[in-house]
PDB file of C-alpha atoms in Angstrom:
ATOM      1  CA  UNK A   1       6.214-125.790 -85.254  1.00 57.00           C
ATOM      2  CA  UNK A   2       2.985-127.685 -84.600  1.00 55.00           C
ATOM      3  CA  UNK A   3       3.536-131.368 -84.047  1.00 48.00           C
ATOM      4  CA  UNK A   4       7.271-130.950 -83.613  1.00 49.00           C
ATOM      5  CA  UNK A   5       7.414-133.030 -80.438  1.00 47.00           C
ATOM      6  CA  UNK A   6       5.801-136.036 -82.103  1.00 49.00           C
ATOM      7  CA  UNK A   7       8.914-137.285 -83.903  1.00 51.00           C
ATOM      8  CA  UNK A   8      10.332-139.377 -81.113  1.00 62.00           C
ATOM      9  CA  UNK A   9      13.876-140.404 -81.931  1.00 75.00           C
ATOM     10  CA  UNK A  10      16.176-139.532 -79.014  1.00 78.00           C
ATOM     11  CA  UNK A  11      18.081-137.108 -81.250  1.00 82.00           C
ATOM     12  CA  UNK A  12      14.871-135.347 -82.246  1.00 81.00           C
ATOM     13  CA  UNK A  13      13.751-135.068 -78.622  1.00 84.00           C
ATOM     14  CA  UNK A  14      17.050-133.446 -77.661  1.00 85.00           C
ATOM     15  CA  UNK A  15      16.721-130.988 -80.505  1.00 84.00           C
ATOM     16  CA  UNK A  16      13.177-130.059 -79.465  1.00 86.00           C
ATOM     17  CA  UNK A  17      14.234-129.734 -75.818  1.00 86.00           C
ATOM     18  CA  UNK A  18      16.861-127.181 -76.817  1.00 86.00           C
ATOM     19  CA  UNK A  19      14.374-125.329 -79.010  1.00 89.00           C
ATOM     20  CA  UNK A  20      11.902-125.039 -76.130  1.00 88.00           C
ATOM     21  CA  UNK A  21      14.456-122.934 -74.299  1.00 87.00           C
ATOM     22  CA  UNK A  22      14.991-120.302 -77.009  1.00 91.00           C
ATOM     23  CA  UNK A  23      12.725-120.637 -80.065  1.00 92.00           C
ATOM     24  CA  UNK A  24      10.252-117.767 -80.530  1.00 91.00           C
ATOM     25  CA  UNK A  25       7.258-120.063 -81.168  1.00 90.00           C
ATOM     26  CA  UNK A  26       7.748-122.129 -78.009  1.00 92.00           C
ATOM     27  CA  UNK A  27       8.514-119.142 -75.795  1.00 90.00           C
ATOM     28  CA  UNK A  28       5.408-117.288 -76.891  1.00 90.00           C
ATOM     29  CA  UNK A  29       3.133-120.271 -76.393  1.00 90.00           C
ATOM     30  CA  UNK A  30       4.649-120.953 -72.992  1.00 90.00           C
ATOM     31  CA  UNK A  31       3.906-117.368 -71.949  1.00 89.00           C
ATOM     32  CA  UNK A  32       0.211-117.832 -72.722  1.00 87.00           C
ATOM     33  CA  UNK A  33       0.039-121.167 -70.934  1.00 90.00           C
ATOM     34  CA  UNK A  34       1.963-119.976 -67.887  1.00 89.00           C
ATOM     35  CA  UNK A  35      -0.435-117.038 -67.516  1.00 89.00           C
ATOM     36  CA  UNK A  36      -3.360-119.481 -67.491  1.00 92.00           C
ATOM     37  CA  UNK A  37      -1.622-121.788 -65.017  1.00 90.00           C
ATOM     38  CA  UNK A  38      -0.997-118.829 -62.718  1.00 88.00           C
ATOM     39  CA  UNK A  39      -4.681-117.942 -63.023  1.00 87.00           C
ATOM     40  CA  UNK A  40      -5.749-121.494 -62.156  1.00 90.00           C
ATOM     41  CA  UNK A  41      -3.374-121.639 -59.153  1.00 85.00           C
ATOM     42  CA  UNK A  42      -3.598-125.328 -58.270  1.00 88.00           C
ATOM     43  CA  UNK A  43      -2.963-126.255 -54.673  1.00 85.00           C
ATOM     44  CA  UNK A  44      -0.113-128.601 -53.770  1.00 83.00           C
ATOM     45  CA  UNK A  45      -2.615-131.384 -53.059  1.00 85.00           C
ATOM     46  CA  UNK A  46      -4.015-131.347 -56.602  1.00 92.00           C
ATOM     47  CA  UNK A  47      -2.665-133.359 -59.527  1.00 95.00           C
ATOM     48  CA  UNK A  48      -1.916-132.234 -63.075  1.00 96.00           C
ATOM     49  CA  UNK A  49      -1.573-134.492 -66.120  1.00 97.00           C
ATOM     50  CA  UNK A  50       0.365-133.552 -69.271  1.00 97.00           C
ATOM     51  CA  UNK A  51      -0.965-135.705 -72.127  1.00 97.00           C
ATOM     52  CA  UNK A  52       1.680-136.189 -74.795  1.00 95.00           C
ATOM     53  CA  UNK A  53       4.381-134.853 -72.497  1.00 93.00           C
ATOM     54  CA  UNK A  54       7.141-135.089 -75.129  1.00 90.00           C
ATOM     55  CA  UNK A  55      10.340-133.664 -73.658  1.00 89.00           C
ATOM     56  CA  UNK A  56       8.693-133.175 -70.255  1.00 90.00           C
ATOM     57  CA  UNK A  57       8.994-129.393 -70.251  1.00 90.00           C
ATOM     58  CA  UNK A  58       5.503-128.771 -68.826  1.00 91.00           C
ATOM     59  CA  UNK A  59       5.823-131.563 -66.253  1.00 92.00           C
ATOM     60  CA  UNK A  60       9.029-129.972 -65.029  1.00 90.00           C
ATOM     61  CA  UNK A  61       7.514-126.473 -64.961  1.00 89.00           C
ATOM     62  CA  UNK A  62       4.491-127.603 -62.948  1.00 90.00           C
ATOM     63  CA  UNK A  63       6.677-129.507 -60.514  1.00 89.00           C
ATOM     64  CA  UNK A  64       8.788-126.367 -60.002  1.00 88.00           C
ATOM     65  CA  UNK A  65       5.598-124.618 -58.832  1.00 86.00           C
ATOM     66  CA  UNK A  66       4.869-127.345 -56.309  1.00 87.00           C
ATOM     67  CA  UNK A  67       2.158-129.088 -58.344  1.00 89.00           C
ATOM     68  CA  UNK A  68       2.036-132.888 -58.364  1.00 91.00           C
ATOM     69  CA  UNK A  69       2.508-133.417 -62.099  1.00 93.00           C
ATOM     70  CA  UNK A  70       2.422-136.569 -64.222  1.00 95.00           C
ATOM     71  CA  UNK A  71       3.596-136.941 -67.815  1.00 96.00           C
ATOM     72  CA  UNK A  72       1.800-139.353 -70.127  1.00 96.00           C
ATOM     73  CA  UNK A  73       3.036-140.378 -73.537  1.00 95.00           C
ATOM     74  CA  UNK A  74       2.301-143.264 -75.878  1.00 92.00           C
ATOM     75  CA  UNK A  75       5.917-143.729 -76.946  1.00 87.00           C
ATOM     76  CA  UNK A  76       8.757-144.951 -74.777  1.00 89.00           C
ATOM     77  CA  UNK A  77      11.602-142.587 -75.861  1.00 88.00           C
ATOM     78  CA  UNK A  78       9.816-139.539 -74.441  1.00 89.00           C
ATOM     79  CA  UNK A  79       9.296-141.218 -71.080  1.00 90.00           C
ATOM     80  CA  UNK A  80      12.856-142.564 -71.066  1.00 88.00           C
ATOM     81  CA  UNK A  81      14.127-139.015 -71.506  1.00 87.00           C
ATOM     82  CA  UNK A  82      11.854-137.717 -68.746  1.00 87.00           C
ATOM     83  CA  UNK A  83      13.131-140.356 -66.318  1.00 87.00           C
ATOM     84  CA  UNK A  84      16.755-139.879 -67.328  1.00 84.00           C
ATOM     85  CA  UNK A  85      16.797-136.096 -66.965  1.00 81.00           C
ATOM     86  CA  UNK A  86      14.210-135.743 -64.196  1.00 83.00           C
ATOM     87  CA  UNK A  87      14.148-138.958 -62.149  1.00 84.00           C
ATOM     88  CA  UNK A  88      11.942-137.420 -59.440  1.00 83.00           C
ATOM     89  CA  UNK A  89       9.103-136.749 -61.905  1.00 86.00           C
ATOM     90  CA  UNK A  90       6.338-139.231 -62.770  1.00 87.00           C
ATOM     91  CA  UNK A  91       5.863-140.613 -66.270  1.00 93.00           C
ATOM     92  CA  UNK A  92       3.259-143.103 -67.502  1.00 94.00           C
ATOM     93  CA  UNK A  93       3.031-144.818 -70.865  1.00 95.00           C
ATOM     94  CA  UNK A  94      -0.518-144.780 -72.157  1.00 95.00           C
ATOM     95  CA  UNK A  95      -3.071-143.788 -74.764  1.00 95.00           C
ATOM     96  CA  UNK A  96      -4.893-140.452 -74.655  1.00 96.00           C
ATOM     97  CA  UNK A  97      -8.001-142.153 -76.035  1.00 97.00           C
ATOM     98  CA  UNK A  98      -7.985-144.629 -73.114  1.00 97.00           C
ATOM     99  CA  UNK A  99      -6.356-142.820 -70.216  1.00 97.00           C
ATOM    100  CA  UNK A 100      -4.982-145.161 -67.520  1.00 97.00           C
ATOM    101  CA  UNK A 101      -6.456-143.089 -64.678  1.00 97.00           C
ATOM    102  CA  UNK A 102      -9.610-143.429 -62.645  1.00 97.00           C
ATOM    103  CA  UNK A 103     -12.504-141.014 -63.024  1.00 97.00           C
ATOM    104  CA  UNK A 104     -12.255-137.609 -61.341  1.00 96.00           C
ATOM    105  CA  UNK A 105      -8.619-138.146 -60.342  1.00 96.00           C
ATOM    106  CA  UNK A 106      -6.785-135.076 -61.736  1.00 97.00           C
ATOM    107  CA  UNK A 107      -7.481-131.346 -61.425  1.00 96.00           C
ATOM    108  CA  UNK A 108      -5.718-130.137 -64.571  1.00 97.00           C
ATOM    109  CA  UNK A 109      -5.013-131.662 -67.978  1.00 98.00           C
ATOM    110  CA  UNK A 110      -2.616-130.198 -70.520  1.00 97.00           C
ATOM    111  CA  UNK A 111      -2.959-131.418 -74.096  1.00 97.00           C
ATOM    112  CA  UNK A 112      -0.548-129.382 -76.211  1.00 96.00           C
ATOM    113  CA  UNK A 113      -0.329-130.150 -79.925  1.00 95.00           C
ATOM    114  CA  UNK A 114      -1.699-133.638 -79.361  1.00 96.00           C
ATOM    115  CA  UNK A 115      -5.431-133.579 -80.167  1.00 97.00           C
ATOM    116  CA  UNK A 116      -4.840-133.235 -83.916  1.00 97.00           C
ATOM    117  CA  UNK A 117      -3.214-136.706 -83.910  1.00 96.00           C
ATOM    118  CA  UNK A 118      -6.201-138.449 -82.320  1.00 96.00           C
ATOM    119  CA  UNK A 119      -9.860-139.305 -82.448  1.00 97.00           C
ATOM    120  CA  UNK A 120     -10.539-135.946 -80.822  1.00 97.00           C
ATOM    121  CA  UNK A 121     -14.054-136.792 -79.613  1.00 98.00           C
ATOM    122  CA  UNK A 122     -12.801-139.863 -77.753  1.00 98.00           C
ATOM    123  CA  UNK A 123      -9.768-138.046 -76.325  1.00 98.00           C
ATOM    124  CA  UNK A 124     -11.886-135.163 -75.002  1.00 98.00           C
ATOM    125  CA  UNK A 125     -14.401-137.572 -73.480  1.00 98.00           C
ATOM    126  CA  UNK A 126     -11.532-139.264 -71.681  1.00 98.00           C
ATOM    127  CA  UNK A 127     -10.198-135.925 -70.467  1.00 98.00           C
ATOM    128  CA  UNK A 128     -13.671-135.106 -69.112  1.00 98.00           C
ATOM    129  CA  UNK A 129     -13.849-138.479 -67.369  1.00 98.00           C
ATOM    130  CA  UNK A 130     -10.603-138.185 -65.447  1.00 98.00           C
ATOM    131  CA  UNK A 131     -10.971-134.515 -64.476  1.00 98.00           C
ATOM    132  CA  UNK A 132     -12.376-133.645 -61.089  1.00 97.00           C
ATOM    133  CA  UNK A 133     -15.576-131.536 -60.987  1.00 96.00           C
ATOM    134  CA  UNK A 134     -14.428-128.012 -61.765  1.00 96.00           C
ATOM    135  CA  UNK A 135     -11.169-129.340 -63.224  1.00 97.00           C
ATOM    136  CA  UNK A 136      -9.302-127.482 -65.968  1.00 97.00           C
ATOM    137  CA  UNK A 137      -8.227-128.364 -69.503  1.00 98.00           C
ATOM    138  CA  UNK A 138      -5.595-126.451 -71.500  1.00 98.00           C
ATOM    139  CA  UNK A 139      -5.372-127.235 -75.210  1.00 97.00           C
ATOM    140  CA  UNK A 140      -3.163-126.144 -78.082  1.00 97.00           C
ATOM    141  CA  UNK A 141      -3.918-127.267 -81.639  1.00 98.00           C
ATOM    142  CA  UNK A 142      -2.812-126.240 -85.150  1.00 97.00           C
ATOM    143  CA  UNK A 143      -5.287-123.859 -86.761  1.00 97.00           C
ATOM    144  CA  UNK A 144      -6.472-122.840 -90.230  1.00 96.00           C
ATOM    145  CA  UNK A 145      -7.006-125.846 -92.533  1.00 95.00           C
ATOM    146  CA  UNK A 146      -5.649-123.800 -95.429  1.00 92.00           C
ATOM    147  CA  UNK A 147      -2.184-123.987 -93.849  1.00 91.00           C
ATOM    148  CA  UNK A 148      -2.077-127.762 -94.370  1.00 90.00           C
ATOM    149  CA  UNK A 149       1.383-128.694 -95.644  1.00 84.00           C
ATOM    150  CA  UNK A 150       4.004-131.415 -95.773  1.00 80.00           C
ATOM    151  CA  UNK A 151       4.823-130.521 -92.165  1.00 82.00           C
ATOM    152  CA  UNK A 152       1.355-131.671 -91.067  1.00 88.00           C
ATOM    153  CA  UNK A 153       1.683-134.908 -93.021  1.00 87.00           C
ATOM    154  CA  UNK A 154       5.144-135.615 -91.601  1.00 83.00           C
ATOM    155  CA  UNK A 155       3.877-134.967 -88.069  1.00 86.00           C
ATOM    156  CA  UNK A 156       0.938-137.357 -88.494  1.00 91.00           C
ATOM    157  CA  UNK A 157      -1.774-134.728 -88.145  1.00 94.00           C
ATOM    158  CA  UNK A 158      -5.336-135.727 -88.955  1.00 96.00           C
ATOM    159  CA  UNK A 159      -6.639-132.161 -89.148  1.00 97.00           C
ATOM    160  CA  UNK A 160      -6.063-128.466 -88.537  1.00 97.00           C
ATOM    161  CA  UNK A 161      -8.808-126.719 -86.584  1.00 98.00           C
ATOM    162  CA  UNK A 162     -11.102-123.791 -87.106  1.00 98.00           C
ATOM    163  CA  UNK A 163     -12.310-121.906 -84.049  1.00 97.00           C
ATOM    164  CA  UNK A 164     -15.826-123.246 -84.684  1.00 98.00           C
ATOM    165  CA  UNK A 165     -14.656-126.867 -84.867  1.00 98.00           C
ATOM    166  CA  UNK A 166     -12.637-126.708 -81.654  1.00 98.00           C
ATOM    167  CA  UNK A 167     -15.505-124.983 -79.854  1.00 98.00           C
ATOM    168  CA  UNK A 168     -17.882-127.680 -81.098  1.00 98.00           C
ATOM    169  CA  UNK A 169     -15.631-130.533 -79.958  1.00 98.00           C
ATOM    170  CA  UNK A 170     -15.187-129.041 -76.476  1.00 98.00           C
ATOM    171  CA  UNK A 171     -18.887-128.395 -76.021  1.00 97.00           C
ATOM    172  CA  UNK A 172     -19.814-131.871 -77.273  1.00 97.00           C
ATOM    173  CA  UNK A 173     -17.579-133.322 -74.554  1.00 97.00           C
ATOM    174  CA  UNK A 174     -19.320-131.192 -71.924  1.00 97.00           C
ATOM    175  CA  UNK A 175     -16.651-128.555 -71.325  1.00 98.00           C
ATOM    176  CA  UNK A 176     -17.333-124.919 -70.509  1.00 97.00           C
ATOM    177  CA  UNK A 177     -15.007-122.731 -72.595  1.00 97.00           C
ATOM    178  CA  UNK A 178     -13.346-120.048 -70.489  1.00 96.00           C
ATOM    179  CA  UNK A 179     -10.943-118.700 -73.133  1.00 95.00           C
ATOM    180  CA  UNK A 180     -10.427-119.570 -76.791  1.00 96.00           C
ATOM    181  CA  UNK A 181      -7.899-117.568 -78.753  1.00 95.00           C
ATOM    182  CA  UNK A 182      -5.637-117.585 -81.775  1.00 96.00           C
ATOM    183  CA  UNK A 183      -1.862-117.402 -81.413  1.00 94.00           C
ATOM    184  CA  UNK A 184       0.641-116.242 -84.063  1.00 94.00           C
ATOM    185  CA  UNK A 185      -1.543-113.543 -85.623  1.00 95.00           C
ATOM    186  CA  UNK A 186       1.200-111.008 -86.311  1.00 93.00           C
ATOM    187  CA  UNK A 187       3.451-113.644 -87.861  1.00 92.00           C
ATOM    188  CA  UNK A 188       0.656-115.321 -89.791  1.00 93.00           C
ATOM    189  CA  UNK A 189       1.630-113.895 -93.214  1.00 92.00           C
ATOM    190  CA  UNK A 190       5.184-115.197 -92.788  1.00 87.00           C
ATOM    191  CA  UNK A 191       3.944-118.645 -91.737  1.00 87.00           C
ATOM    192  CA  UNK A 192       1.453-118.803 -94.592  1.00 88.00           C
ATOM    193  CA  UNK A 193       4.192-117.892 -97.068  1.00 85.00           C
ATOM    194  CA  UNK A 194       6.569-120.486 -95.615  1.00 81.00           C
ATOM    195  CA  UNK A 195       3.935-123.227 -95.782  1.00 79.00           C
ATOM    196  CA  UNK A 196       2.945-122.305 -99.345  1.00 77.00           C
ATOM    197  CA  UNK A 197       6.527-122.248-100.560  1.00 76.00           C
ATOM    198  CA  UNK A 198       7.150-125.492 -98.685  1.00 68.00           C
ATOM    199  CA  UNK A 199       4.722-127.260-101.017  1.00 69.00           C
ATOM    200  CA  UNK A 200       7.268-126.706-103.780  1.00 67.00           C
ATOM    201  CA  UNK A 201      10.472-126.792-101.735  1.00 68.00           C
ATOM    202  CA  UNK A 202       9.916-128.740 -98.473  1.00 62.00           C
ATOM    203  CA  UNK A 203      13.382-127.762 -97.232  1.00 63.00           C
ATOM    204  CA  UNK A 204      12.187-124.166 -96.825  1.00 62.00           C
ATOM    205  CA  UNK A 205      10.011-125.233 -93.892  1.00 63.00           C
ATOM    206  CA  UNK A 206      13.173-125.953 -91.921  1.00 67.00           C
ATOM    207  CA  UNK A 207      13.586-122.178 -91.581  1.00 69.00           C
ATOM    208  CA  UNK A 208      10.780-122.303 -88.996  1.00 73.00           C
ATOM    209  CA  UNK A 209      12.851-124.616 -86.818  1.00 76.00           C
ATOM    210  CA  UNK A 210      16.234-122.963 -87.227  1.00 82.00           C
ATOM    211  CA  UNK A 211      15.802-119.218 -87.586  1.00 85.00           C
ATOM    212  CA  UNK A 212      19.009-117.164 -87.347  1.00 86.00           C
ATOM    213  CA  UNK A 213      19.510-115.792 -83.842  1.00 90.00           C
ATOM    214  CA  UNK A 214      18.846-112.171 -84.839  1.00 92.00           C
ATOM    215  CA  UNK A 215      15.619-113.135 -86.624  1.00 90.00           C
ATOM    216  CA  UNK A 216      14.565-115.299 -83.676  1.00 92.00           C
ATOM    217  CA  UNK A 217      15.116-112.352 -81.328  1.00 93.00           C
ATOM    218  CA  UNK A 218      13.097-110.015 -83.547  1.00 93.00           C
ATOM    219  CA  UNK A 219      10.233-112.502 -83.819  1.00 93.00           C
ATOM    220  CA  UNK A 220      10.289-113.062 -80.051  1.00 93.00           C
ATOM    221  CA  UNK A 221       9.842-109.322 -79.488  1.00 92.00           C
ATOM    222  CA  UNK A 222       6.990-109.263 -81.998  1.00 93.00           C
ATOM    223  CA  UNK A 223       5.247-112.131 -80.209  1.00 92.00           C
ATOM    224  CA  UNK A 224       5.588-110.385 -76.851  1.00 91.00           C
ATOM    225  CA  UNK A 225       3.813-107.435 -78.463  1.00 93.00           C
ATOM    226  CA  UNK A 226       1.095-109.774 -79.766  1.00 93.00           C
ATOM    227  CA  UNK A 227       0.621-111.341 -76.344  1.00 90.00           C
ATOM    228  CA  UNK A 228       0.398-107.950 -74.652  1.00 89.00           C
ATOM    229  CA  UNK A 229      -2.192-106.632 -77.099  1.00 92.00           C
ATOM    230  CA  UNK A 230      -3.999-109.979 -77.075  1.00 88.00           C
ATOM    231  CA  UNK A 231      -4.862-109.506 -73.414  1.00 84.00           C
ATOM    232  CA  UNK A 232      -7.189-106.702 -74.480  1.00 87.00           C
ATOM    233  CA  UNK A 233      -8.455-107.654 -77.950  1.00 88.00           C
ATOM    234  CA  UNK A 234      -9.114-111.048 -79.571  1.00 89.00           C
ATOM    235  CA  UNK A 235      -7.038-111.779 -82.642  1.00 94.00           C
ATOM    236  CA  UNK A 236      -9.180-112.834 -85.641  1.00 95.00           C
ATOM    237  CA  UNK A 237      -6.848-115.612 -86.812  1.00 95.00           C
ATOM    238  CA  UNK A 238      -3.488-117.264 -86.204  1.00 95.00           C
ATOM    239  CA  UNK A 239      -1.645-120.497 -86.933  1.00 95.00           C
ATOM    240  CA  UNK A 240      -2.425-121.990 -83.499  1.00 96.00           C
ATOM    241  CA  UNK A 241      -5.556-122.146 -81.351  1.00 97.00           C
ATOM    242  CA  UNK A 242      -5.263-122.125 -77.555  1.00 96.00           C
ATOM    243  CA  UNK A 243      -8.180-123.086 -75.324  1.00 97.00           C
ATOM    244  CA  UNK A 244      -8.825-122.922 -71.596  1.00 97.00           C
ATOM    245  CA  UNK A 245     -11.870-124.977 -70.612  1.00 98.00           C
ATOM    246  CA  UNK A 246     -13.454-126.296 -67.457  1.00 97.00           C
ATOM    247  CA  UNK A 247     -15.511-129.294 -66.356  1.00 97.00           C
ATOM    248  CA  UNK A 248     -18.197-126.943 -65.051  1.00 83.00           C
ATOM    249  CA  UNK A 249     -20.012-123.806 -66.127  1.00 59.00           C
TER     250      UNK A 249
END
């Protein structure tokens, strides 16, 4: 599912928006991120920025919790959808490598399945610049270079990350890593098989986006188990890396 929100036709955005409500991959990732956002507990006076806001799901969720949230995207269709469906929310067109915000102006940055499309050093330096002292960064990136497939190429990915590479990039930018974990450990064999088979039959990768409802329900339950166990032990690998970092140690 990595990179799914970066195909920006209006029809594709609507499809992704529906998937965010029910698809096992999105629901599991959202559970991790929501637990971190609850932990951070921004005050109503603080601002949050969602870089690469896509359908606007995170902007909407933050706003529902009383946080002043802003969505930023480089492409107009995503912002048009945000304004059409959520006219009270703020959206800005801009480049993650040159953020149109002054230094130390936001308390939280979300960058979910975006960094792999960019000059990651420049994007993280920009995130550091605009965060307030003690500000938070939440990242999600595709993991395990060996999973590279036609899906990555279609999504415009430049790389898939190892834990060591993501740690290095964050530390180079000056961030203190609070939590760095893999996601999709229990389903990793299925994903690896799908990506390998997809090299020969690309249509098979569509199964990831449109699983039958019974299979989706079963996988959702399995991910809830993974998340519960993951609170106590670190998973050694997974198809996604999630990071919680701070502009302070």
